[in-house]
Amino acid sequence: MPLSNRYRRVIRIGPVKVATYYTRHGIDRHTAACTAPGCGFSADYRDRAAAELAARTHHCSA
């Protein structure tokens, strides 16, 4: 049975949310996604530190 794709350890850094989730293969991944309207930035990372760094350095063009 596949693991659910629920996000955990969600934090907000400015307009960007950083969260940890399991892939369908059971591997930990970390994502950073901007919540500003019209921005569209999101990316997946292997390290939590990389996702948080991306959130801290993101500048919305919207």
XYZ file of C-alpha atoms in Angstrom:
62
model
C 0.000 0.000 0.000
C 1.499 3.378 -0.954
C 2.230 5.990 1.668
C 0.038 9.074 1.735
C 1.398 12.310 0.293
C 0.778 14.383 3.405
C 2.990 17.295 4.194
C 4.594 17.554 7.616
C 6.898 20.032 9.328
C 5.358 22.918 7.407
C 6.901 26.337 8.044
C 6.434 29.670 6.361
C 9.338 31.934 5.385
C 7.880 35.110 3.937
C 5.417 34.110 1.208
C 7.086 30.689 0.758
C 5.980 27.524 2.546
C 8.532 24.770 3.182
C 7.342 21.237 3.955
C 8.553 17.645 4.163
C 6.735 14.730 2.554
C 7.239 11.121 1.493
C 7.315 10.173 -2.181
C 5.365 7.170 -3.401
C 8.574 5.152 -2.939
C 8.836 6.136 0.736
C 11.714 8.605 0.281
C 11.815 11.864 2.254
C 11.621 14.968 0.059
C 11.346 18.635 0.897
C 9.462 21.237 -1.074
C 9.386 25.015 -1.215
C 6.356 26.697 -2.783
C 5.448 30.378 -3.005
C 1.872 31.199 -1.982
C 1.745 34.652 -3.569
C -0.942 34.968 -6.242
C 0.483 34.598 -9.740
C 4.010 33.632 -8.660
C 4.085 29.912 -9.470
C 7.447 29.132 -7.803
C 7.808 25.620 -6.413
C 10.687 23.144 -6.224
C 11.579 19.823 -4.600
C 14.862 19.198 -2.794
C 16.674 16.296 -1.136
C 17.749 18.394 1.873
C 15.570 20.444 4.197
C 18.337 23.052 4.370
C 18.267 23.500 0.584
C 14.506 24.048 0.610
C 14.789 26.609 3.402
C 17.620 28.394 1.586
C 15.496 28.586 -1.565
C 12.658 30.049 0.493
C 14.906 32.669 2.062
C 16.406 33.778 -1.267
C 13.178 33.722 -3.333
C 11.973 37.046 -4.714
C 8.495 37.151 -6.231
C 8.097 38.717 -9.613
C 4.318 38.946 -9.122
